[in-house]
PDB file of C-alpha atoms in Angstrom:
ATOM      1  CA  UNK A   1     -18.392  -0.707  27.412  1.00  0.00           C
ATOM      2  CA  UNK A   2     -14.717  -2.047  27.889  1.00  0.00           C
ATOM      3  CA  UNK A   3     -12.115  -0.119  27.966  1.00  0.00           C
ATOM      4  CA  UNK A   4      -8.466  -1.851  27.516  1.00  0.00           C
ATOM      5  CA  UNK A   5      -4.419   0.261  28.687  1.00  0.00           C
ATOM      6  CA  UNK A   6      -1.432  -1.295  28.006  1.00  0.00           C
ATOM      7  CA  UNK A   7       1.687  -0.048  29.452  1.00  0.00           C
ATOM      8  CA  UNK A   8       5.191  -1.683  30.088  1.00  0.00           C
ATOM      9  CA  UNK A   9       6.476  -1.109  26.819  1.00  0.00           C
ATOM     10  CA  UNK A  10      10.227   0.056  25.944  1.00  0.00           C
ATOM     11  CA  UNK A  11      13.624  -0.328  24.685  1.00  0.00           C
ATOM     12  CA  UNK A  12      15.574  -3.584  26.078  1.00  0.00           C
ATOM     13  CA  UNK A  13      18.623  -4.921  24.765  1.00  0.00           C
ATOM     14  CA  UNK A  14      18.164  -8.831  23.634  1.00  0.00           C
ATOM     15  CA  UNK A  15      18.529 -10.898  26.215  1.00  0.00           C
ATOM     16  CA  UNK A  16      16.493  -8.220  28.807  1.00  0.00           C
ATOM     17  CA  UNK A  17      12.977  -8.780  29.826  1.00  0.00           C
ATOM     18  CA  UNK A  18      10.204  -6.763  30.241  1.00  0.00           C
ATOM     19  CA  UNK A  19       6.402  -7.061  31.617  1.00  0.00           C
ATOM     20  CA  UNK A  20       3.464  -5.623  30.264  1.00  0.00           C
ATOM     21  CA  UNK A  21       0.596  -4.922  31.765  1.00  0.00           C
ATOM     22  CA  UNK A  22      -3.709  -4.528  30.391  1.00  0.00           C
ATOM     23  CA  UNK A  23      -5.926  -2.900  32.848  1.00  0.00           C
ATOM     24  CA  UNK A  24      -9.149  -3.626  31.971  1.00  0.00           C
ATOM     25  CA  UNK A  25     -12.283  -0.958  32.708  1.00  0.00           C
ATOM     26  CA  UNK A  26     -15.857  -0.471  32.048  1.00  0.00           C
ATOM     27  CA  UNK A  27     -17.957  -3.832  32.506  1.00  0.00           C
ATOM     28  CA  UNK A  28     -15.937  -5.784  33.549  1.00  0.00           C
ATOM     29  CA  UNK A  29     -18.094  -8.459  33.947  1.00  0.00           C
ATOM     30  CA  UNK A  30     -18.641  -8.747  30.121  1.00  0.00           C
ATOM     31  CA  UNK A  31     -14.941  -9.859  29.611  1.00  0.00           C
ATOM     32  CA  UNK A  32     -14.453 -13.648  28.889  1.00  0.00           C
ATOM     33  CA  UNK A  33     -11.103 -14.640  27.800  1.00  0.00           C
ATOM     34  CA  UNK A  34      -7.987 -12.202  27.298  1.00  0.00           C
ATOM     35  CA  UNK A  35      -5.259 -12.067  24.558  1.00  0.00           C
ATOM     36  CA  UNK A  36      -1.730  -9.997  23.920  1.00  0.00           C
ATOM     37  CA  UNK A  37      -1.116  -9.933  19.682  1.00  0.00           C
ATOM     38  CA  UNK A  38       1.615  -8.219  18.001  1.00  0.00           C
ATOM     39  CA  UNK A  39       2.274  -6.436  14.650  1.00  0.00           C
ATOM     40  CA  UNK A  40       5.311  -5.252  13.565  1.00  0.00           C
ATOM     41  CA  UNK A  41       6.162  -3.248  10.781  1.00  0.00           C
ATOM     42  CA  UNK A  42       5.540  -4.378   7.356  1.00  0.00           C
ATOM     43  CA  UNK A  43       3.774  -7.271   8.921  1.00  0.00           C
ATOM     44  CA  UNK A  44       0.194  -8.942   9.946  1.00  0.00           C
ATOM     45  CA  UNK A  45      -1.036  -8.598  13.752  1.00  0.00           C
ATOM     46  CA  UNK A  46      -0.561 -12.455  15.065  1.00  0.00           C
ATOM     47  CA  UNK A  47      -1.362 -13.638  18.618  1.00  0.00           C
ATOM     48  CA  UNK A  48       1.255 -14.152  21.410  1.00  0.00           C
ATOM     49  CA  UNK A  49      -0.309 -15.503  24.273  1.00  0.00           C
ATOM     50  CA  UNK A  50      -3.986 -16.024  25.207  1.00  0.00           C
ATOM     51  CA  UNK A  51      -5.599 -17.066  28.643  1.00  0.00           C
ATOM     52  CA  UNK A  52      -8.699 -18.203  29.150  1.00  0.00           C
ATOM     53  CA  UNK A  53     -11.300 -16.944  32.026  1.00  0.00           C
ATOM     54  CA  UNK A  54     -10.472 -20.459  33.788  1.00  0.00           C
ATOM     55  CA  UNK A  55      -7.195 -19.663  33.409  1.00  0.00           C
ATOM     56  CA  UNK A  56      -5.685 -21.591  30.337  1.00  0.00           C
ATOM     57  CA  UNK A  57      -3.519 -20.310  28.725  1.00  0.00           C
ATOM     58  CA  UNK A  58      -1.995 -20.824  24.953  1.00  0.00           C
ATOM     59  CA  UNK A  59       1.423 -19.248  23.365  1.00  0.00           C
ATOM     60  CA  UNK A  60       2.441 -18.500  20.091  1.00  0.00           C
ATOM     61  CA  UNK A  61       5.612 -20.763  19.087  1.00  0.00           C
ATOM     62  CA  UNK A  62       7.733 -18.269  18.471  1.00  0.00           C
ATOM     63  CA  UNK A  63       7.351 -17.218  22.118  1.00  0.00           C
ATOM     64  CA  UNK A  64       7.057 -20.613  24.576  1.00  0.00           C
ATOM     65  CA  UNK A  65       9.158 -21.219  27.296  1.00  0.00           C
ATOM     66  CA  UNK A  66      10.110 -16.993  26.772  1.00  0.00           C
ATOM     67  CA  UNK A  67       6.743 -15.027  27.675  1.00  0.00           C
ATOM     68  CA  UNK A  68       4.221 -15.780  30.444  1.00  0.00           C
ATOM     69  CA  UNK A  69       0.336 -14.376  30.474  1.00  0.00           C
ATOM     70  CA  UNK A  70      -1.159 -13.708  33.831  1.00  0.00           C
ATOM     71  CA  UNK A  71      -4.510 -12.554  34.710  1.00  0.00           C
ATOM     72  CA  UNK A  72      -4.939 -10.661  37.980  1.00  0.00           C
ATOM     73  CA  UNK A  73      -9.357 -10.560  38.201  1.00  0.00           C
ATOM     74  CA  UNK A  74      -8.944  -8.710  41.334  1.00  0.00           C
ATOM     75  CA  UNK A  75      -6.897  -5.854  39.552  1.00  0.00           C
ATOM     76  CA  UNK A  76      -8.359  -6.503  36.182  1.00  0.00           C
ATOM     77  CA  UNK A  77      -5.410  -6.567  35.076  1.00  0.00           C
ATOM     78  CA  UNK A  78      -3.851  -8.961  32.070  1.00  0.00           C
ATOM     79  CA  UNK A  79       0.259  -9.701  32.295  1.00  0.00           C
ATOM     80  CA  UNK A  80       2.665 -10.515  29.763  1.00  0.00           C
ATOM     81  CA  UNK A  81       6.004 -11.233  31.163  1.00  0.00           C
ATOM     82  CA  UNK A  82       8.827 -11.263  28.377  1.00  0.00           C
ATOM     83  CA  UNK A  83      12.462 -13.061  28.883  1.00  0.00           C
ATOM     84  CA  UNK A  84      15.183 -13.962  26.762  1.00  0.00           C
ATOM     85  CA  UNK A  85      13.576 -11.121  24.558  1.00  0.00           C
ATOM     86  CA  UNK A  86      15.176 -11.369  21.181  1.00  0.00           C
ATOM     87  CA  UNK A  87      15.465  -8.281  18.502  1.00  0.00           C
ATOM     88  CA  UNK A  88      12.735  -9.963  16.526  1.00  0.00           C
ATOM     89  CA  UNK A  89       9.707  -9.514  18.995  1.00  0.00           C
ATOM     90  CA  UNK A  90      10.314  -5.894  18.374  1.00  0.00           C
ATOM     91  CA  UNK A  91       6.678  -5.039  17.985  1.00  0.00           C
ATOM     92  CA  UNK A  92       3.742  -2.942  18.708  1.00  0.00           C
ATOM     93  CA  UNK A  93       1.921  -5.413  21.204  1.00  0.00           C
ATOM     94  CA  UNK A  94      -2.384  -5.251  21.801  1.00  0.00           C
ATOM     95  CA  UNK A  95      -3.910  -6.223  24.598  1.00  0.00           C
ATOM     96  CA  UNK A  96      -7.359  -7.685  22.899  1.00  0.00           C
ATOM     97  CA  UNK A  97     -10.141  -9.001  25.434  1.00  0.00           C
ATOM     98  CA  UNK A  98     -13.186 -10.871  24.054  1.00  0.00           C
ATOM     99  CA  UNK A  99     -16.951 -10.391  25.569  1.00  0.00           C
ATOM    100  CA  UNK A 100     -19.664 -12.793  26.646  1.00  0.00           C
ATOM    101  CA  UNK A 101     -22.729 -12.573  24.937  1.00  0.00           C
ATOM    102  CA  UNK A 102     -21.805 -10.251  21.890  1.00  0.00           C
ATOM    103  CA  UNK A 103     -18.419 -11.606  21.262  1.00  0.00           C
ATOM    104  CA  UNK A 104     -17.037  -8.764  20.256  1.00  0.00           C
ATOM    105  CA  UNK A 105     -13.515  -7.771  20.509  1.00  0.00           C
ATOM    106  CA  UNK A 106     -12.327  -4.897  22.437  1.00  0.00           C
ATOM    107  CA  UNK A 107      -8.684  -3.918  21.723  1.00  0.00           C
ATOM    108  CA  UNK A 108      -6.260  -1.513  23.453  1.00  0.00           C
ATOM    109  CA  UNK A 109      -4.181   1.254  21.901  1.00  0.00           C
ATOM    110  CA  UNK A 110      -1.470  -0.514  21.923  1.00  0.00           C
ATOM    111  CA  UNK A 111       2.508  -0.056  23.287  1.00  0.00           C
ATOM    112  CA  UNK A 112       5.243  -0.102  21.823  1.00  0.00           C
ATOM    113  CA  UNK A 113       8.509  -2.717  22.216  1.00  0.00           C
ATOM    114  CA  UNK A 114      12.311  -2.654  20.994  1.00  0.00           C
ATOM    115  CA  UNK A 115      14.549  -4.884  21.550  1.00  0.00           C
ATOM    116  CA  UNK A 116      18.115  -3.971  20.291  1.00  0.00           C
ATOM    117  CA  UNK A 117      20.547  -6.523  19.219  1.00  0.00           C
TER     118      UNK A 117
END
């Protein structure tokens, strides 16, 4: 079993940053690539940033040049680093990893971000 915690989340004003962080748990060794989505309110869940286990990476639009996954294996830890935050990536943001051999998704609880204009 995996087990996925975000934390970082907040209130910011636009313009602030903030970095969230996904410690992984459990086996570990099952994980293969790692994701951060979004969904906020009213609206469908759509990806943000997504890194590979090589270590590609992939961004939404909306967030380019703005957000930056990292992936710490020796921490098992996942990074989203958000600048320039604007009042629209006010969100509830999911860590999601994705395992070897099953392929099944494992997904965090989730945590929450505001950005005020």
């Amino acid at each position: 079993q995996v087990q996925l915690v975000e934390s970082g989340g907040g209130l910011v004003q636009a313009g602030g940053s903030l970095r969230l962080s996904c410690a992984a748990s459990g086996n570990i060794a099952s994980i293969n690539h790692m994701g951060w989505y979004r969904q906020a309110p009213g609206k469908q869940r759509e990806l943000v940033a997504h890194i590979t286990s090589g270590g590609s990476t992939n961004y939404a639009d909306s967030v380019k040049g703005r957000f930056t996954i990292s992936r710490d294996n020796a921490k098992n830890t996942v990074y989203l680093q958000m600048n320039s935050l604007k009042p629209e990536d006010t969100a509830v943001y999911y860590c999601k990893a994705d395992l070897k051999v099953t392929l099944w998704e494992v997904w965090g609880q989730g945590t929450l971000v505001t950005v005020s204009s």
